Amino acid sequence: MSGTLLVLCRFEFYEKISLEPYLQASEPTRADYTLHAVLVHSGDNHGGHYVVFINPKGDGKWCKFDDDVVSRCTKAEAIDHNYGGHDDDTNNMTVKHCTNAYMLVYIRDSELKNVLQEVTEDDIPQEGNKEVEMEEEGDKEQREQLTHEKGGLGKQGGGDGGRGGRGAAEAVNS
């Protein structure tokens, strides 16, 4: 045993919170916050897997980023399923959750529009675009070569090497 301790207590967090009661002095703008991201660990202190759930537009529509797969998910998947600890089911049996939120990102409501601005072409560095284009072209060539080697059984679609995942922009905008 390594001596590492991982605390897996149940901790419920909220989609919206107000920090008004905790301010020493009143501020001109309310201290209300909306949950933007939930970073989650599944497993134990010996290993596991990390995913992030993001509410990209602050509108309550969540996306799950799991390695190279980005998909839409429910609010329950992003929030309720990641409280950790123990929960009682309908048969009064204790069910251990193996997923725990380990970091929460909140954005002040008055700043949502400033923080969550639309990404434009000008925001994306051109060097990164060229690298992505080269990678996508290489993936396309590999798919075409595999299709040709298999006797032309048809192309795999999706632009993700046949993995079935969706790009982040596609998931966010759908």
Coordinates of C-alpha atoms in Angstrom, one line a residue:
M1 CA 0.0 0.0 0.0
S2 CA 1.4 3.4 -1.0
G3 CA 0.1 5.4 2.0
T4 CA -1.9 7.6 -0.4
L5 CA -5.4 8.4 0.9
L6 CA -8.2 9.2 -1.5
V7 CA -11.4 10.6 0.2
L8 CA -14.5 9.5 -1.6
C9 CA -17.1 11.2 0.5
R10 CA -20.4 12.3 -1.0
F11 CA -20.5 16.0 -1.8
E12 CA -23.5 17.5 -3.5
F13 CA -22.9 20.6 -5.6
Y14 CA -25.3 22.9 -7.4
E15 CA -25.7 24.2 -10.9
K16 CA -26.4 27.7 -9.6
I17 CA -25.0 29.2 -6.4
S18 CA -25.1 32.6 -4.7
L19 CA -22.1 33.7 -2.6
E20 CA -23.9 36.9 -1.4
P21 CA -24.2 35.6 2.2
Y22 CA -20.4 35.2 2.3
L23 CA -19.4 38.7 1.2
Q24 CA -18.0 41.1 3.8
A25 CA -19.3 44.1 1.9
S26 CA -22.1 44.5 -0.6
E27 CA -21.0 44.7 -4.3
P28 CA -22.7 46.5 -7.1
T29 CA -23.1 43.2 -9.0
R30 CA -24.7 40.1 -7.4
A31 CA -22.4 37.2 -6.6
D32 CA -24.5 34.6 -8.4
Y33 CA -22.6 31.9 -10.2
T34 CA -23.4 29.2 -12.9
L35 CA -21.6 25.9 -13.0
H36 CA -19.5 25.8 -16.2
A37 CA -17.4 22.6 -15.9
V38 CA -17.1 19.5 -13.7
L39 CA -13.8 17.6 -13.8
V40 CA -14.4 13.9 -12.8
H41 CA -12.3 11.0 -11.8
S42 CA -13.6 7.4 -12.0
G43 CA -11.7 4.8 -10.1
D44 CA -9.6 4.7 -7.0
N45 CA -6.3 5.9 -5.7
H46 CA -4.5 3.1 -7.6
G47 CA -5.8 4.3 -11.0
G48 CA -8.7 5.4 -13.0
H49 CA -10.0 7.6 -15.8
Y50 CA -10.6 11.4 -16.1
V51 CA -13.4 13.1 -18.0
V52 CA -14.7 16.6 -18.1
F53 CA -18.3 17.8 -18.4
I54 CA -18.7 21.3 -19.8
N55 CA -21.7 23.6 -20.1
P56 CA -20.1 25.6 -23.0
K57 CA -22.7 28.3 -23.4
G58 CA -23.9 28.6 -19.9
D59 CA -27.4 27.5 -21.0
G60 CA -27.6 24.1 -19.2
K61 CA -26.8 22.0 -22.3
W62 CA -23.9 19.8 -21.3
C63 CA -21.1 18.1 -23.3
K64 CA -18.9 15.2 -22.1
F65 CA -15.2 15.3 -23.1
D66 CA -13.8 11.8 -22.8
D67 CA -10.4 11.5 -24.4
D68 CA -11.0 12.1 -28.2
V69 CA -14.8 11.6 -28.0
V70 CA -17.0 14.6 -27.4
S71 CA -20.8 14.0 -26.9
R72 CA -23.9 15.6 -25.6
C73 CA -25.0 14.5 -22.2
T74 CA -27.7 15.2 -19.6
K75 CA -27.5 17.5 -16.7
A76 CA -27.8 14.4 -14.4
E77 CA -24.8 12.8 -16.1
A78 CA -22.7 16.0 -15.6
I79 CA -23.8 16.8 -12.1
D80 CA -26.0 14.3 -10.2
H81 CA -23.9 11.2 -11.1
N82 CA -20.7 12.7 -9.8
Y83 CA -21.4 13.4 -6.2
G84 CA -19.3 10.4 -5.1
G85 CA -19.6 8.7 -1.7
H86 CA -22.6 6.4 -1.0
D87 CA -26.2 6.7 -1.9
D88 CA -29.3 4.7 -0.9
D89 CA -31.3 3.2 -3.6
T90 CA -35.0 2.2 -3.4
N91 CA -34.2 -1.1 -1.7
N92 CA -32.3 0.5 1.1
M93 CA -29.1 -1.0 -0.2
T94 CA -26.0 1.1 -0.2
V95 CA -24.6 1.7 -3.7
K96 CA -21.0 3.0 -4.0
H97 CA -20.5 5.6 -6.7
C98 CA -17.1 5.2 -8.4
T99 CA -17.1 8.7 -10.0
N100 CA -16.3 11.8 -8.1
A101 CA -16.1 15.5 -9.1
Y102 CA -12.7 16.7 -8.0
M103 CA -12.9 20.2 -9.5
L104 CA -15.8 22.5 -10.2
V105 CA -15.6 25.7 -12.4
Y106 CA -18.2 28.4 -11.8
I107 CA -18.6 31.6 -13.8
R108 CA -20.1 34.7 -12.3
D109 CA -23.5 35.3 -14.0
S110 CA -22.7 38.9 -14.7
E111 CA -19.6 37.8 -16.6
L112 CA -21.0 34.9 -18.6
K113 CA -21.3 36.8 -21.9
N114 CA -17.7 38.1 -21.5
V115 CA -16.2 34.7 -20.6
L116 CA -18.2 32.5 -23.0
Q117 CA -17.8 34.5 -26.2
E118 CA -18.1 32.9 -29.6
V119 CA -14.9 31.6 -31.0
T120 CA -14.0 33.1 -34.4
E121 CA -11.5 32.1 -37.0
D122 CA -9.3 35.0 -35.8
D123 CA -9.2 33.5 -32.3
I124 CA -7.5 30.2 -33.6
P125 CA -3.8 30.4 -34.2
Q126 CA -2.9 29.6 -37.8
E127 CA -0.1 27.3 -36.8
G128 CA -2.5 25.0 -35.0
N129 CA -4.9 25.0 -38.1
K130 CA -2.1 23.8 -40.3
E131 CA -1.2 21.0 -37.9
V132 CA -4.8 19.9 -37.6
E133 CA -5.3 20.0 -41.4
M134 CA -2.2 17.8 -41.9
E135 CA -3.4 15.3 -39.3
E136 CA -6.8 15.2 -40.8
E137 CA -5.3 14.7 -44.3
G138 CA -3.2 11.9 -42.9
D139 CA -6.3 10.2 -41.3
K140 CA -8.2 10.6 -44.6
E141 CA -5.3 9.0 -46.6
Q142 CA -5.1 6.1 -44.1
R143 CA -8.9 5.5 -44.3
E144 CA -8.7 5.5 -48.1
Q145 CA -5.8 3.1 -48.1
L146 CA -7.6 0.7 -45.7
T147 CA -10.7 0.9 -47.9
H148 CA -8.7 0.2 -51.0
E149 CA -6.9 -2.7 -49.3
K150 CA -10.2 -4.2 -48.2
G151 CA -11.4 -4.2 -51.8
G152 CA -13.4 -1.0 -51.8
L153 CA -16.0 -1.9 -49.2
G154 CA -16.9 1.7 -48.7
K155 CA -15.4 4.6 -46.8
Q156 CA -15.6 5.1 -43.1
G157 CA -17.3 8.4 -42.3
G158 CA -17.1 10.9 -39.6
G159 CA -13.6 12.3 -40.0
D160 CA -12.5 10.7 -36.7
G161 CA -10.6 7.7 -38.0
G162 CA -13.7 5.5 -37.8
R163 CA -13.9 5.9 -34.0
G164 CA -17.5 7.1 -34.0
G165 CA -16.9 10.2 -31.9
R166 CA -17.9 13.7 -32.8
G167 CA -15.8 16.8 -32.8
A168 CA -16.1 19.3 -30.0
A169 CA -17.6 22.0 -32.3
E170 CA -20.2 19.6 -33.6
A171 CA -21.3 18.5 -30.1
V172 CA -21.5 22.0 -28.8
N173 CA -23.4 23.4 -31.8
S174 CA -25.9 20.5 -32.0

